Amino acid sequence: MNISRLSRFAAVGAVAFTAIAASTVPASAHSDKIVYLPNGRGYMKFYDNGDVFEVCDTKADGHGVTGQLWAKNQITQNGSTVFTLKDGGDKGCDKKAYDIGKLHTYSMQVEWDGDRVWHFSEWFNE
């Protein structure tokens, strides 16, 4: 009986440990990511297949949309802007290929040039 009870406690402990450990790991980039601006003004999207980033201005309102990719070193936790991508005033969206790796975690941020309020994605990596 003691062995059965001990086994149950061990199983519960393992599940709890896994849940805690999983919650501290950044999201995996095994799927596309997207950050929308309010009022349908635009978005920034990451396409996992090919590691392509896209910024789209979806309203003809005289203002463009700016997106940035941020990288944070997983060891030092130092972060910096990887690139800035702008769209507006032309047909179509602007795209940039960038191979994300495992040494950094990444976050996209996008803003409408009319209010300069940034909207952020979750942190993710390969």
Short mmCIF file of C-alpha atoms in Angstrom, two decimals:
data_model
loop_
_atom_site.label_atom_id
_atom_site.label_comp_id
_atom_site.label_asym_id
_atom_site.label_seq_id
_atom_site.Cartn_x
_atom_site.Cartn_y
_atom_site.Cartn_z
CA MET A 1 0.00 0.00 0.00
CA ASN A 2 2.80 2.42 0.77
CA ILE A 3 4.39 1.77 -2.62
CA SER A 4 1.11 2.52 -4.41
CA ARG A 5 0.67 5.76 -2.48
CA LEU A 6 4.30 6.72 -3.12
CA SER A 7 3.83 6.04 -6.84
CA ARG A 8 0.80 8.34 -6.94
CA PHE A 9 2.69 11.14 -5.18
CA ALA A 10 5.60 10.72 -7.59
CA ALA A 11 3.26 10.88 -10.59
CA VAL A 12 1.54 14.03 -9.29
CA GLY A 13 4.93 15.61 -8.59
CA ALA A 14 6.17 14.80 -12.09
CA VAL A 15 3.07 16.34 -13.68
CA ALA A 16 3.41 19.48 -11.54
CA PHE A 17 7.11 19.81 -12.39
CA THR A 18 6.40 19.41 -16.12
CA ALA A 19 3.68 22.07 -16.00
CA ILE A 20 5.95 24.54 -14.21
CA ALA A 21 8.91 23.87 -16.51
CA ALA A 22 6.76 24.21 -19.64
CA SER A 23 5.39 27.55 -18.49
CA THR A 24 8.88 29.10 -18.33
CA VAL A 25 9.93 28.10 -21.86
CA PRO A 26 9.21 30.56 -24.70
CA ALA A 27 6.65 29.55 -27.27
CA SER A 28 7.96 27.41 -30.08
CA ALA A 29 7.96 28.72 -33.63
CA HIS A 30 6.38 25.58 -35.02
CA SER A 31 3.49 27.67 -36.25
CA ASP A 32 2.84 31.07 -37.75
CA LYS A 33 2.56 34.07 -35.41
CA ILE A 34 0.62 37.29 -35.98
CA VAL A 35 0.12 40.62 -34.20
CA TYR A 36 -2.87 42.71 -35.28
CA LEU A 37 -3.31 46.46 -34.93
CA PRO A 38 -6.67 47.73 -33.64
CA ASN A 39 -9.38 48.89 -36.05
CA GLY A 40 -8.05 46.71 -38.87
CA ARG A 41 -5.13 49.07 -39.57
CA GLY A 42 -2.60 46.35 -40.24
CA TYR A 43 -0.52 43.52 -38.84
CA MET A 44 2.88 41.84 -38.62
CA LYS A 45 3.09 38.12 -39.33
CA PHE A 46 5.76 35.43 -39.05
CA TYR A 47 5.53 32.52 -41.49
CA ASP A 48 7.31 29.53 -39.95
CA ASN A 49 7.70 27.83 -43.33
CA GLY A 50 10.68 29.74 -44.71
CA ASP A 51 11.10 32.11 -41.74
CA VAL A 52 9.50 35.08 -43.51
CA PHE A 53 8.18 38.18 -41.75
CA GLU A 54 5.46 40.35 -43.29
CA VAL A 55 4.16 43.83 -42.39
CA CYS A 56 0.87 44.98 -43.91
CA ASP A 57 -0.87 48.35 -43.91
CA THR A 58 -4.51 47.45 -44.52
CA LYS A 59 -6.14 50.91 -44.48
CA ALA A 60 -5.72 53.81 -46.88
CA ASP A 61 -5.68 56.42 -44.12
CA GLY A 62 -2.51 58.37 -44.92
CA HIS A 63 -0.43 56.52 -42.30
CA GLY A 64 1.82 53.52 -42.68
CA VAL A 65 2.59 50.57 -40.43
CA THR A 66 5.98 49.78 -38.90
CA GLY A 67 7.05 46.37 -37.63
CA GLN A 68 10.18 45.32 -35.77
CA LEU A 69 11.71 42.00 -34.82
CA TRP A 70 13.42 41.90 -31.44
CA ALA A 71 15.92 39.24 -30.34
CA LYS A 72 16.85 38.39 -26.77
CA ASN A 73 19.90 36.26 -25.96
CA GLN A 74 18.74 33.31 -23.85
CA ILE A 75 21.91 33.32 -21.74
CA THR A 76 22.58 37.03 -21.10
CA GLN A 77 18.96 38.19 -21.58
CA ASN A 78 20.30 41.19 -23.55
CA GLY A 79 17.96 42.27 -26.34
CA SER A 80 18.17 44.33 -29.51
CA THR A 81 16.27 45.16 -32.69
CA VAL A 82 17.06 42.72 -35.50
CA PHE A 83 15.29 44.67 -38.27
CA THR A 84 12.58 47.23 -38.96
CA LEU A 85 10.07 46.77 -41.78
CA LYS A 86 7.64 49.44 -43.01
CA ASP A 87 4.58 49.27 -45.24
CA GLY A 88 2.25 51.96 -46.54
CA GLY A 89 1.62 54.04 -49.62
CA ASP A 90 1.98 51.14 -52.03
CA LYS A 91 0.10 48.04 -53.11
CA GLY A 92 0.80 44.83 -51.23
CA CYS A 93 2.69 44.02 -48.05
CA ASP A 94 6.41 44.25 -47.32
CA LYS A 95 8.29 41.03 -46.49
CA LYS A 96 11.69 40.05 -45.18
CA ALA A 97 13.24 36.61 -44.79
CA TYR A 98 15.19 36.11 -41.57
CA ASP A 99 16.32 32.73 -40.27
CA ILE A 100 15.50 32.61 -36.58
CA GLY A 101 17.64 30.29 -34.51
CA LYS A 102 17.76 28.59 -31.15
CA LEU A 103 20.22 30.88 -29.36
CA HIS A 104 17.74 33.74 -29.12
CA THR A 105 14.07 34.24 -28.40
CA TYR A 106 12.17 36.66 -30.61
CA SER A 107 9.25 39.04 -30.32
CA MET A 108 7.48 40.99 -33.05
CA GLN A 109 6.15 44.46 -32.44
CA VAL A 110 4.01 46.51 -34.79
CA GLU A 111 2.62 50.04 -34.70
CA TRP A 112 0.41 52.32 -36.77
CA ASP A 113 2.34 55.47 -37.65
CA GLY A 114 -0.72 57.56 -36.76
CA ASP A 115 -0.53 56.88 -33.00
CA ARG A 116 2.86 55.17 -32.43
CA VAL A 117 1.39 52.65 -29.97
CA TRP A 118 3.31 49.37 -30.14
CA HIS A 119 1.59 45.98 -30.01
CA PHE A 120 3.72 42.93 -29.14
CA SER A 121 3.73 39.20 -29.82
CA GLU A 122 4.69 36.55 -27.32
CA TRP A 123 8.37 35.52 -27.24
CA PHE A 124 9.15 32.56 -29.51
CA ASN A 125 12.05 30.66 -31.07
CA GLU A 126 12.82 27.73 -33.37
#
